Coordinates of C-alpha atoms and ligand atoms in Angstrom, one line a residue:
X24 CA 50.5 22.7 353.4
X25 CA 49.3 20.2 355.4
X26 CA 46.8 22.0 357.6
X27 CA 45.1 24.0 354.4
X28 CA 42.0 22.9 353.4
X29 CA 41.3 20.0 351.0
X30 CA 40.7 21.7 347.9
X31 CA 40.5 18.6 345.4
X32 CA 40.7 19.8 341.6
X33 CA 38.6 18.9 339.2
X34 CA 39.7 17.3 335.6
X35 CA 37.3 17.4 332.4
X36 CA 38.3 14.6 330.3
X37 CA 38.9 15.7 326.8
X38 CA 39.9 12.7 324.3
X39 CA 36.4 12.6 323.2
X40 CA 36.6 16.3 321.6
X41 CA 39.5 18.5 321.9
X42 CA 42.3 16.1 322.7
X43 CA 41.5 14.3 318.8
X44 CA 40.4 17.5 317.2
X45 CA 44.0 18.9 318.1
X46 CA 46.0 15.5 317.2
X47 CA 43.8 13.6 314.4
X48 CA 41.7 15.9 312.6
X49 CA 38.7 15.0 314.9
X50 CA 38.5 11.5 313.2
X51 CA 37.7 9.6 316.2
X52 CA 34.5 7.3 315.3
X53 CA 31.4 6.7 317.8
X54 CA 32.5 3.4 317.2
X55 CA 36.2 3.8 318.8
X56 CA 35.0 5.5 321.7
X57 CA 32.4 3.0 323.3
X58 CA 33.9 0.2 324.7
X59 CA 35.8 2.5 327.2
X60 CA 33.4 4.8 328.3
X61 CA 32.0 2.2 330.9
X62 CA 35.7 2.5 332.4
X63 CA 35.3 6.2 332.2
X64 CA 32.3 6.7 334.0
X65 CA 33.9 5.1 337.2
X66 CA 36.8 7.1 337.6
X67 CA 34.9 10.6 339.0
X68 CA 35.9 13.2 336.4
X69 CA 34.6 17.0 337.0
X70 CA 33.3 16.4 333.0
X71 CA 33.9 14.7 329.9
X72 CA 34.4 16.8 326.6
X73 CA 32.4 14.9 324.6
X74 CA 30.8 17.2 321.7
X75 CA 31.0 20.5 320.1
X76 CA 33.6 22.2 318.0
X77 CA 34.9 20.2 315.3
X78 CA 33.1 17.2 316.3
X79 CA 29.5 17.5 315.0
X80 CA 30.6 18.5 311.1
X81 CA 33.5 15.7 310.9
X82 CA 30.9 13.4 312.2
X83 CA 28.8 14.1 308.8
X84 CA 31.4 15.1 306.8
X85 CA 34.0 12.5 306.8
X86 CA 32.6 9.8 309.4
X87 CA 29.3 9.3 307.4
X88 CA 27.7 9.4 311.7
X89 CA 24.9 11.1 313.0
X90 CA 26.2 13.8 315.7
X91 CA 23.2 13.5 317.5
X92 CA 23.3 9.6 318.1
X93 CA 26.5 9.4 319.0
X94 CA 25.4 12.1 321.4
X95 CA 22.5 9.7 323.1
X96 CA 25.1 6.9 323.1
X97 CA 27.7 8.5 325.1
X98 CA 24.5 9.5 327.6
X99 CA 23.4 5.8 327.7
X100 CA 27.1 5.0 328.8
X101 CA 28.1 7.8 331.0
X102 CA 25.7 7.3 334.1
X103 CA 27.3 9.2 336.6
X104 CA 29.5 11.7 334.4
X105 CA 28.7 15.0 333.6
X106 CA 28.9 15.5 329.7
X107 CA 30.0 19.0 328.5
X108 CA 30.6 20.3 324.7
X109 CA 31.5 23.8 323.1
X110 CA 29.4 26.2 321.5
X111 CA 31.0 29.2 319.6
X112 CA 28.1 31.3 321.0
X113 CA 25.5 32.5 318.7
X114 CA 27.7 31.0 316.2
X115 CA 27.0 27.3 317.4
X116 CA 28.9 24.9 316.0
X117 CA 28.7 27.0 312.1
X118 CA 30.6 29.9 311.0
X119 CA 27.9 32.6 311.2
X120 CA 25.9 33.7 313.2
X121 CA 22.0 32.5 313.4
X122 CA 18.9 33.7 314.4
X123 CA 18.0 33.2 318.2
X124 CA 15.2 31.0 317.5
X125 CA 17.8 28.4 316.0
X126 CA 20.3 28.9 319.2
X127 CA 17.7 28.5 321.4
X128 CA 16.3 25.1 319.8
X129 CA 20.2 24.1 319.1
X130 CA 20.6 24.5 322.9
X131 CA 17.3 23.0 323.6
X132 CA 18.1 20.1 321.9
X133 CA 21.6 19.3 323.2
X134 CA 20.8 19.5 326.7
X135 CA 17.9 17.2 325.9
X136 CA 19.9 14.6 323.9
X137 CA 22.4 14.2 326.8
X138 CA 24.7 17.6 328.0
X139 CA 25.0 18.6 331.0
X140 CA 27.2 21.5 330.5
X141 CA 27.8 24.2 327.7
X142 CA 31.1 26.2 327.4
X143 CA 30.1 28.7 325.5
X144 CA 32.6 31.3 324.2
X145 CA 32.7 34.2 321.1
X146 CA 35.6 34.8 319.4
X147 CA 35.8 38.3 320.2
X148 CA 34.7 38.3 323.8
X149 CA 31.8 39.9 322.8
X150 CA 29.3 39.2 326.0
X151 CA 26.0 40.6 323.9
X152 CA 26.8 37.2 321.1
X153 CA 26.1 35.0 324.2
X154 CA 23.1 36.0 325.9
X155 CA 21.0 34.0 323.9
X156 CA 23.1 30.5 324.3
X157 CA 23.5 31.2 328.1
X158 CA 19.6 32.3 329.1
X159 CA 18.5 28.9 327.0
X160 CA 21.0 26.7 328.9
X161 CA 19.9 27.7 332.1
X162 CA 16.3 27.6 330.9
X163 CA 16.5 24.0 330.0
X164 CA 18.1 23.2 333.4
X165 CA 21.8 23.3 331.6
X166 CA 25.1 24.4 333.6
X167 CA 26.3 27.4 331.4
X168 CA 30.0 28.1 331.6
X169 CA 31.3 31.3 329.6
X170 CA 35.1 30.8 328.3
X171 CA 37.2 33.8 327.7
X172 CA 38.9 34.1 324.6
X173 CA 42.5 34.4 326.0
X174 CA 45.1 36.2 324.2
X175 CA 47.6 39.1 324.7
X176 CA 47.8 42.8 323.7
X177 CA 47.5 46.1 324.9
X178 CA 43.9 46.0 326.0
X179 CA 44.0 42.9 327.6
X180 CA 45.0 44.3 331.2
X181 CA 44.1 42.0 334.3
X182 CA 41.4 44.8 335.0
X183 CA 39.8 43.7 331.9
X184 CA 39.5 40.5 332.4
X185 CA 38.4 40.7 335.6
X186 CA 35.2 43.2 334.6
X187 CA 34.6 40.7 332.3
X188 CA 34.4 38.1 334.8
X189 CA 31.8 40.6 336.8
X190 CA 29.3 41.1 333.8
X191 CA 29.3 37.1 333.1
X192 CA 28.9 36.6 336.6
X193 CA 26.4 39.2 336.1
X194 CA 24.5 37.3 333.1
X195 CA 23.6 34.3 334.9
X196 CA 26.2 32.0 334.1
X197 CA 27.7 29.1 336.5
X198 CA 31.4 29.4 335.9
X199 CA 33.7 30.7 333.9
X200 CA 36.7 29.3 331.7
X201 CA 39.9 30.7 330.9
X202 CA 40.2 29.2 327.3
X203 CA 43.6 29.7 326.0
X204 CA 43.6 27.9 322.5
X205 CA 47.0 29.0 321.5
X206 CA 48.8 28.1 324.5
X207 CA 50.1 31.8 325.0
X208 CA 49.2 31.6 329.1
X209 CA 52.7 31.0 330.6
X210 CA 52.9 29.8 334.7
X211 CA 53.2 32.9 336.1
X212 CA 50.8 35.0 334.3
X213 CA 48.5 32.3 335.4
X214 CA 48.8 32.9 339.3
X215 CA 48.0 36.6 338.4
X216 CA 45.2 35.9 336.2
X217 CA 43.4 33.5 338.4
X218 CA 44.4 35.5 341.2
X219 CA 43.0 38.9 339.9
X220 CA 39.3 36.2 338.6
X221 CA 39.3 34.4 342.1
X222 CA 39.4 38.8 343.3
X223 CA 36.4 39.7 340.6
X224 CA 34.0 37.0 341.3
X225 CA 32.8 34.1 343.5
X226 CA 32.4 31.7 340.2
X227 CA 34.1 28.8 339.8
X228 CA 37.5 28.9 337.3
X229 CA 38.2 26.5 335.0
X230 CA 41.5 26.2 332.7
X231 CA 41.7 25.3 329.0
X232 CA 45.1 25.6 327.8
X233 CA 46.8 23.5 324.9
X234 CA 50.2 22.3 325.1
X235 CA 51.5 24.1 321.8
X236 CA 54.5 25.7 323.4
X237 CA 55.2 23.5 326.4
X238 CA 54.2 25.2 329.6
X239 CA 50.8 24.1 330.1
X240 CA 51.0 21.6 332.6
X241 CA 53.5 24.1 334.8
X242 CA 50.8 26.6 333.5
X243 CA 48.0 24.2 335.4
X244 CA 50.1 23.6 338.6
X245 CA 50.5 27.7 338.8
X246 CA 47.0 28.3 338.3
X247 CA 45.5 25.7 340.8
X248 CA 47.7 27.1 343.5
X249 CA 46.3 30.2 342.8
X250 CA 42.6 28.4 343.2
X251 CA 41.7 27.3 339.9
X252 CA 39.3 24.8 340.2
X253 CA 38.9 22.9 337.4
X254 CA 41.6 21.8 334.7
X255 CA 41.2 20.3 331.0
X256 CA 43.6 17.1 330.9
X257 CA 43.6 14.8 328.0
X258 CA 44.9 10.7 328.5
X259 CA 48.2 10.2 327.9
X260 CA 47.8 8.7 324.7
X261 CA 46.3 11.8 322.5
X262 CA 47.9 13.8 325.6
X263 CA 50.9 17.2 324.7
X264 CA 51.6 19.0 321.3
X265 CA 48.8 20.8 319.9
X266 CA 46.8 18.5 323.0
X267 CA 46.2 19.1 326.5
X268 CA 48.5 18.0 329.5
X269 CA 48.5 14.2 330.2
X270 CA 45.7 13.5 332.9
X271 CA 48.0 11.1 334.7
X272 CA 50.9 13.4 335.0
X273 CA 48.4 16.4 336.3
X274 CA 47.0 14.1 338.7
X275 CA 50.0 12.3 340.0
X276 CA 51.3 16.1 340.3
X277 CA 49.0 17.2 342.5
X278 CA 48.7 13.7 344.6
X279 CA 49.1 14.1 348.6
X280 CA 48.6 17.7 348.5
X281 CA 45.2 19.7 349.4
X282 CA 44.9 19.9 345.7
X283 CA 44.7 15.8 345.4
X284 CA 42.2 15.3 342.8
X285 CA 41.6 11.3 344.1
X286 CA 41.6 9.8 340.7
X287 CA 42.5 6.2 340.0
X288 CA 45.8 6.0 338.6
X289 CA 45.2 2.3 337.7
X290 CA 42.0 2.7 336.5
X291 CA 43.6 5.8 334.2
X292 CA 46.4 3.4 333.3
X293 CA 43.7 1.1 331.6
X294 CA 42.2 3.6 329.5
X295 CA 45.7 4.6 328.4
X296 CA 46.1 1.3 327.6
X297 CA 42.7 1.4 325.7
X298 CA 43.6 4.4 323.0
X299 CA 47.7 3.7 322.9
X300 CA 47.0 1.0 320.2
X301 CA 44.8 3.4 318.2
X302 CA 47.8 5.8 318.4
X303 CA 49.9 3.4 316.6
X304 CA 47.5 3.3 314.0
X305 CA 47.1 6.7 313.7
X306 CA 51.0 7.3 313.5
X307 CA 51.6 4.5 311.3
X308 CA 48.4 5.6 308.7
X309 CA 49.6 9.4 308.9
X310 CA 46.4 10.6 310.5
X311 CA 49.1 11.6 313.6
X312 CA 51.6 13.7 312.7
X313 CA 54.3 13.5 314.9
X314 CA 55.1 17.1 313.9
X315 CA 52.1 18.4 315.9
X316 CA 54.1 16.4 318.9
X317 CA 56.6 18.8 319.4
X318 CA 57.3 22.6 321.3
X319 CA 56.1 25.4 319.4
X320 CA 57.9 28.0 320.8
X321 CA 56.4 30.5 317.4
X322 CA 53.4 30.2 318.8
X323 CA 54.3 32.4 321.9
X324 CA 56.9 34.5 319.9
X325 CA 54.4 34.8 317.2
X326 CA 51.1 34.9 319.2
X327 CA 49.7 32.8 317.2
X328 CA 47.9 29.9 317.7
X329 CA 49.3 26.4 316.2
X330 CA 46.4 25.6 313.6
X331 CA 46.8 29.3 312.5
X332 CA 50.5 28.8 311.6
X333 CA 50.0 25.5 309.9
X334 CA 47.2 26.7 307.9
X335 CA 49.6 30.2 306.7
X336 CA 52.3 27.7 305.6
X337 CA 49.5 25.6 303.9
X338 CA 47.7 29.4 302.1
X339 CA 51.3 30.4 301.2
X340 CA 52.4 26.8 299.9
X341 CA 49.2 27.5 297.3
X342 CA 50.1 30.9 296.8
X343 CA 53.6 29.2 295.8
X344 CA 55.2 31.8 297.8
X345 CA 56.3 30.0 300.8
X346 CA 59.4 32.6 301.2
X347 CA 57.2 35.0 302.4
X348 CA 56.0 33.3 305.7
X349 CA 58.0 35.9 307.9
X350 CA 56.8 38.4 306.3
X351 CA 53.3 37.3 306.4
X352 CA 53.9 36.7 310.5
X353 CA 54.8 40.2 310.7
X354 CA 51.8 41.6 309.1
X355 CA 49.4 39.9 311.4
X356 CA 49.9 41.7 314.5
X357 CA 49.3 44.8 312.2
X358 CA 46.2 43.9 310.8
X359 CA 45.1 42.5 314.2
X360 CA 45.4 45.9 315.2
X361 CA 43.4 47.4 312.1
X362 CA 40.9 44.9 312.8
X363 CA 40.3 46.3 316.8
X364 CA 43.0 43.6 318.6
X365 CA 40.9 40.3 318.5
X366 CA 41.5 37.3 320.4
X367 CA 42.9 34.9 317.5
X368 CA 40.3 31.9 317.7
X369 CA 37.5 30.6 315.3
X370 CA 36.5 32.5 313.1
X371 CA 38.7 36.0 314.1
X372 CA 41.9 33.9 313.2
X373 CA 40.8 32.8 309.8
X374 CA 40.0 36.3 308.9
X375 CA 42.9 38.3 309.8
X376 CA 45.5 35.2 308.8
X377 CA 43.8 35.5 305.3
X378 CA 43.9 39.1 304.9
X379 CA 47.4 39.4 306.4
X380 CA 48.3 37.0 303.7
X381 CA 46.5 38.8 300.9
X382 CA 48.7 41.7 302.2
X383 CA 51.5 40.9 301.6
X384 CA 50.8 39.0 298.0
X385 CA 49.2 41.6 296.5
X386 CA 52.4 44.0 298.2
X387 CA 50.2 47.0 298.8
X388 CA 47.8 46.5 302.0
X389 CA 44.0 45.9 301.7
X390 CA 44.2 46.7 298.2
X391 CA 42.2 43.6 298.2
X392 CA 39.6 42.8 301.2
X393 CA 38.0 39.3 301.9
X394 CA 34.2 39.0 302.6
X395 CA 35.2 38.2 305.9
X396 CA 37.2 41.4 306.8
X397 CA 34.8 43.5 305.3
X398 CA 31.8 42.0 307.7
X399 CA 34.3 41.8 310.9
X400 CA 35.1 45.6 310.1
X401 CA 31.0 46.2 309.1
X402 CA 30.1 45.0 313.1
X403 CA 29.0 41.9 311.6
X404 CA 30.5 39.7 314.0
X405 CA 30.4 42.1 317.0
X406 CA 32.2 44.7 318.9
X407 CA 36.0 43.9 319.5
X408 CA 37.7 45.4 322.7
X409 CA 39.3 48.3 320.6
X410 CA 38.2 50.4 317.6
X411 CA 38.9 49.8 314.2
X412 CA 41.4 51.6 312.6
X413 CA 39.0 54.1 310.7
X414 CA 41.1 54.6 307.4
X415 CA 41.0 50.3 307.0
X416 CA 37.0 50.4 307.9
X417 CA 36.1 53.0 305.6
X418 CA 38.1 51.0 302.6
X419 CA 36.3 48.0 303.1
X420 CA 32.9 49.4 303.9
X421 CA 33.0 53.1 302.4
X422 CA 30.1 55.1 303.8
X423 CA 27.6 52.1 304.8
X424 CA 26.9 52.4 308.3
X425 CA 28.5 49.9 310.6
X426 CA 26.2 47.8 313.0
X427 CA 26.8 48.5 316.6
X428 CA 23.7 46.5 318.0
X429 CA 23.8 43.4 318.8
X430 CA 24.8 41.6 315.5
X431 CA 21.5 38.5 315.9
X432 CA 19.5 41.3 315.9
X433 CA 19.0 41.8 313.0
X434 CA 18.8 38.3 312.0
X435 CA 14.9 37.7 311.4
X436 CA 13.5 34.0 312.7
X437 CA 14.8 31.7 310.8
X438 CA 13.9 28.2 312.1
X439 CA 10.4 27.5 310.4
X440 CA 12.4 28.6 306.5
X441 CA 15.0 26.2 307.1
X442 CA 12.6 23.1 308.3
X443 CA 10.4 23.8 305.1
X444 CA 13.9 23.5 303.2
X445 CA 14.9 20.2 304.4
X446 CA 11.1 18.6 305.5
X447 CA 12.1 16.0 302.6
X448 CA 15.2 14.8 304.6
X449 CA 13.7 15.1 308.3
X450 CA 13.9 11.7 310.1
X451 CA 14.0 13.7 313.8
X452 CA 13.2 16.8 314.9
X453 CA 17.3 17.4 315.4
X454 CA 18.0 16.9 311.6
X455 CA 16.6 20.4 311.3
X456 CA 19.5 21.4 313.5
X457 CA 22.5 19.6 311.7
X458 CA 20.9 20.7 307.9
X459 CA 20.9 24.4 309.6
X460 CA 24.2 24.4 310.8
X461 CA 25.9 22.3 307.5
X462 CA 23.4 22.8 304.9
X463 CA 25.6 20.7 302.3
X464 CA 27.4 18.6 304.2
X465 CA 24.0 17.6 306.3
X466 CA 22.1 16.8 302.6
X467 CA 24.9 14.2 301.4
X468 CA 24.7 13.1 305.0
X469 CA 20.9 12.4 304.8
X470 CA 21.3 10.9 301.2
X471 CA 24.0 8.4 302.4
X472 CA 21.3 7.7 305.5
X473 CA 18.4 7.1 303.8
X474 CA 20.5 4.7 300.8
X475 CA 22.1 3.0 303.9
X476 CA 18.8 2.0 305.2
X477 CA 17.7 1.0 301.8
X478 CA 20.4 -1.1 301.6
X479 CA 19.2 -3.1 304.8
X480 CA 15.7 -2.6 304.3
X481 CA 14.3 -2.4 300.2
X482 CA 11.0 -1.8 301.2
X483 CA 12.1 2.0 302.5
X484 CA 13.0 2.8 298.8
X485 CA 9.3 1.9 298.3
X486 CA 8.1 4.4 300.5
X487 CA 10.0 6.4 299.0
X488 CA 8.4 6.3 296.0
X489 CA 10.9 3.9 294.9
X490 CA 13.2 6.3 294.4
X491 CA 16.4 4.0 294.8
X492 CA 17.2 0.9 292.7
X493 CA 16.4 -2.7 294.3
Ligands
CO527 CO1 41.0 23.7 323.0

C-alpha cells in the first residue's frame, strides 16, 4: 500500500441538504445553519450540499424563508468551499417538466446566486431530459455532474451503465455520480460498478449512497478502492438511517492509507458538537424519529427505497387496509415492469407505488389508472430503459400516439407567461423562479413577505396602495 500513489478522496458535506431531508423533513432553518459554516469552510471539503431537492419548497412552505437568500448567505460564508445542490433535470426542483427557457434561467440563476456545482439527475436515466440543465451549467461557467439513477433489474447490466457513462461523458459533463437513493448498492457490487465506470470513461466518480440498509459505509470503503473519487458523508449527528455515512467514521477509515482524505478530525469533532444539541431537540420534539435510525433490510429485499415504503404504509393506513402491505410489495416489481423497469426515485416512485396500490384495492389491475401512470406510459416523462408492456399502455392511453421525442419539446416558452402572472409579487428577478416552480406555495410565501415587511415598515402598505391595515 505504501508505495501506491496518494490518491486523497474527496467528501461533499451533506447536513445542509440531504443529511436533514432524509432525518427531519428538511426542516433545518437558514438560521440553524450559519453560525457553523465559518468552521466549515476551513476544513477542505470536495463540496458542501447545500440546496436543491427538498430544500427550496420546505424553505417557502413550512420555513416562511426565501430559498434564494439563504442561498447568497451560505456564499457570503463559504469562501473557499465549493457549494453544490440537485436538480431533478428538466424537472428542477418541481414535479414536471418545464420549458427550456425556465431551466436555463433556473440554472442561470443558481450558479449566479452562489453554486458552484449542479448534480443533475432524471428519474428515468433518460440522458435527452438533461441536455438542457447540463449545456446551461457549463455555459454559465458551472461544474455539471450527471448522477445515475441506481437501481437493479434485468436491464441494468454493468454494460449499461458503463455506455451511459460514455454518452454523459459525451454530453459535456464534468463528472459523474452514482446516486443510489435507496441504498440497494451493496460493497461488492460497488468494486465492479466503479471498476466497469473507472473502464468506460476518464471522468471523475462520485458516490451517493444512503445508509437505509446498513452497508453504505463498507459500500464507500469498496468503491474508493476501486477508485471512486469522491464520497457523500454526512456529520455524525444527522449521520446513518435513512442518512449518509458519518464523515468522521469515513475519514478516520481511510486515514494513513493513499486514500487519506487529510480532514481535521478535531475541527469535525466541533461541528459535531455544533448540531448534536439540535439533535436532542429534534428527538425530544418528534421531528427525529428514531425509527428512521435503524437497518432496513426491506429495502434491499424489497428494492424499494425507504421514503417509498413509509409513504405505502402511510397510502394503505388511509386506505384503512393496512393488511394488505405485502401484497401491495408484491405488485410493485410487477407494475415496475409494466411501466418499462424504472429506477424508483422522484417522481418514477410515486407513480408506480400509487398505482401498485390502487392495484391491489380495487383487486383487479389497472382497472383504475392515475394521471401519473397514464403520462409515464404516454412518453410524458421520457423513454425508460425497456418498453412498456403494450396491453397496460394501450389501457391507459387507448389509440393516442405516445411521445417519443424529447418530452420539453413540446413544451412552448413559457417564462415571459409566468412573469406576467406573478409581476404583482416580484421583489427580484428570482421570484419568477420560485412562483414557477411552486406556484401556490410561492404566492402565500410572497403574501407573508410583503405583510412581514409591513409589519416593520407601515409606510410599504402605503405603497401598496394601502392595502394592509396600520
Ligand atoms: Co440522497
Amino acid at each position: 500500500m505504501s508505495e501506491q500513489v496518494k490518491k486523497p478522496v474527496g467528501i461533499t458535506e451533506t447536513v445542509l441538504r440531504d443529511a436533514h431531508q432524509s432525518l427531519i423533513a428538511t426542516r433545518m432553518s437558514t438560521e440553524q445553519m450559519l453560525p457553523i459554516i465559518d468552521k466549515m469552510d476551513k476544513v477542505g471539503y470536495h463540496s458542501v450540499e447545500c440546496w436543491g431537492g427538498a430544500t427550496f419548497d420546505a424553505s417557502l412552505r413550512f420555513l416562511k424563508e426565501d430559498p434564494w437568500d439563504r442561498l447568497r448567505k451560505l456564499r457570503d460564508g463559504f469562501k473557499n468551499t465549493k457549494l453544490q445542490m440537485l436538480l431533478r433535470g428538466q424537472n428542477l426542483l418541481g414535479y414536471r417538466h418545464y420549458a427550456d427557457d425556465v431551466v436555463e434561467y433556473f440554472v442561470q440563476k443558481s450558479i449566479a446566486n452562489g453554486i458552484d456545482i449542479i448534480r443533475i439527475f432524471d428519474a428515468l436515466n433518460d440522458l435527452r431530459n438533461l441536455e438542457t440543465s447540463v449545456k446551461a451549467c457549463v455555459k454559465e461557467g458551472g461544474h455539471a455532474q450527471i448522477a445515475l439513477a441506481y437501481t437493479l433489474g434485468d436491464a441494468y447490466t454493468l454494460d449499461y451503465w458503463k455506455d451511459i457513462a460514455k454518452r454523459i461523458e459525451d454530453m459535456g459533463a464534468n463528472s459523474i455520480c452514482i446516486k443510489d437513493m435507496a441504498g440497494l448498492l451493496v460493497p461488492y457490487k460497488a468494486t465492479e460498478l466503479v471498476t466497469a465506470l473507472k473502464e468506460a470513461t476518464s471522468l471523475p466518480i462520485q458516490l451517493h449512497t444512503h445508509y437505509t440498509s446498513g452497508v453504505a459505509s463498507m459500500t464507500y470503503m469498496k468503491a474508493v478502492e476501486a477508485g471512486c473519487d469522491v464520497i457523500d458523508t454526512a456529520i455524525s449527528p444527522l449521520a446513518l438511517g435513512t442518512s449518509q455515512p458519518a464523515t468522521e467514521v469515513m475519514v478516520e477509515t481511510f486515514k494513513g492509507t493513499p486514500y487519506d482524505s487529510g480532514l481535521d478530525q478535531n475541527l469535525l469533532a466541533e461541528i459535531a458538537d455544533y448540531f448534536r444539541p439540535m439533535r436532542e431537540v429534534w428527538l425530544e420534539s418528534g421531528l427525529l424519529n428514531p425509527k428512521v435510525m435503524g437497518v432496513n433490510i426491506k429495502t434491499l429485499l424489497y428494492q424499494v427505497p425507504g421514503g417509498m415504503l413509509s409513504n405505502l404504509v402511510s397510502q394503505l393506513k388511509d386506505a384503512k387496509a393496512e393488511d394488505k402491505y405485502e401484497q401491495v410489495l408484491e405488485e410493485v416489481p410487477r407494475v415496475r415492469k409494466d411501466f418499462g423497469e424504472p429506477p424508483l426515485v422522484t417522481p418514477s416512485s410515486q407513480i408506480v407505488g400509487t398505482q401498485a396500490v390502487l392495484n391491489v384495492l380495487m383487486g383487479e389491475r389497472y382497472k383504475m389508472i392515475t394521471k401519473e401512470s397514464k403520462a409515464l406510459l404516454h412518453g410524458e416523462y421520457g423513454q425508460t430503459v425497456k418498453p412498456f408492456n403494450a396491453e397496460v399502455q394501450k389501457k391507459a392511453c387507448g389509440d393516442e400516439e405516445p411521445i417519443t421525442c424529447r418530452p420539453a419539446d413540446k413544451i412552448e416558452p413559457e417564462l415571459t407567461k409566468i412573469e406576467a402572472e406573478m409581476a404583482q409579487y416580484k421583489q427580484q428577478d428570482e421570484d419568477v423562479l420560485s412562483y414557477a416552480l411552486f406556484p401556490q406555495v410561492a404566492k402565500e410565501f410572497f403574501e407573508y413577505r410583503e405583510a412581514q415587511q409591513t409589519k416593520i415598515d407601515p409606510s410599504v402598505a402605503d405603497k401598496k396602495n394601502g392595502a394592509y391595515p396600520v
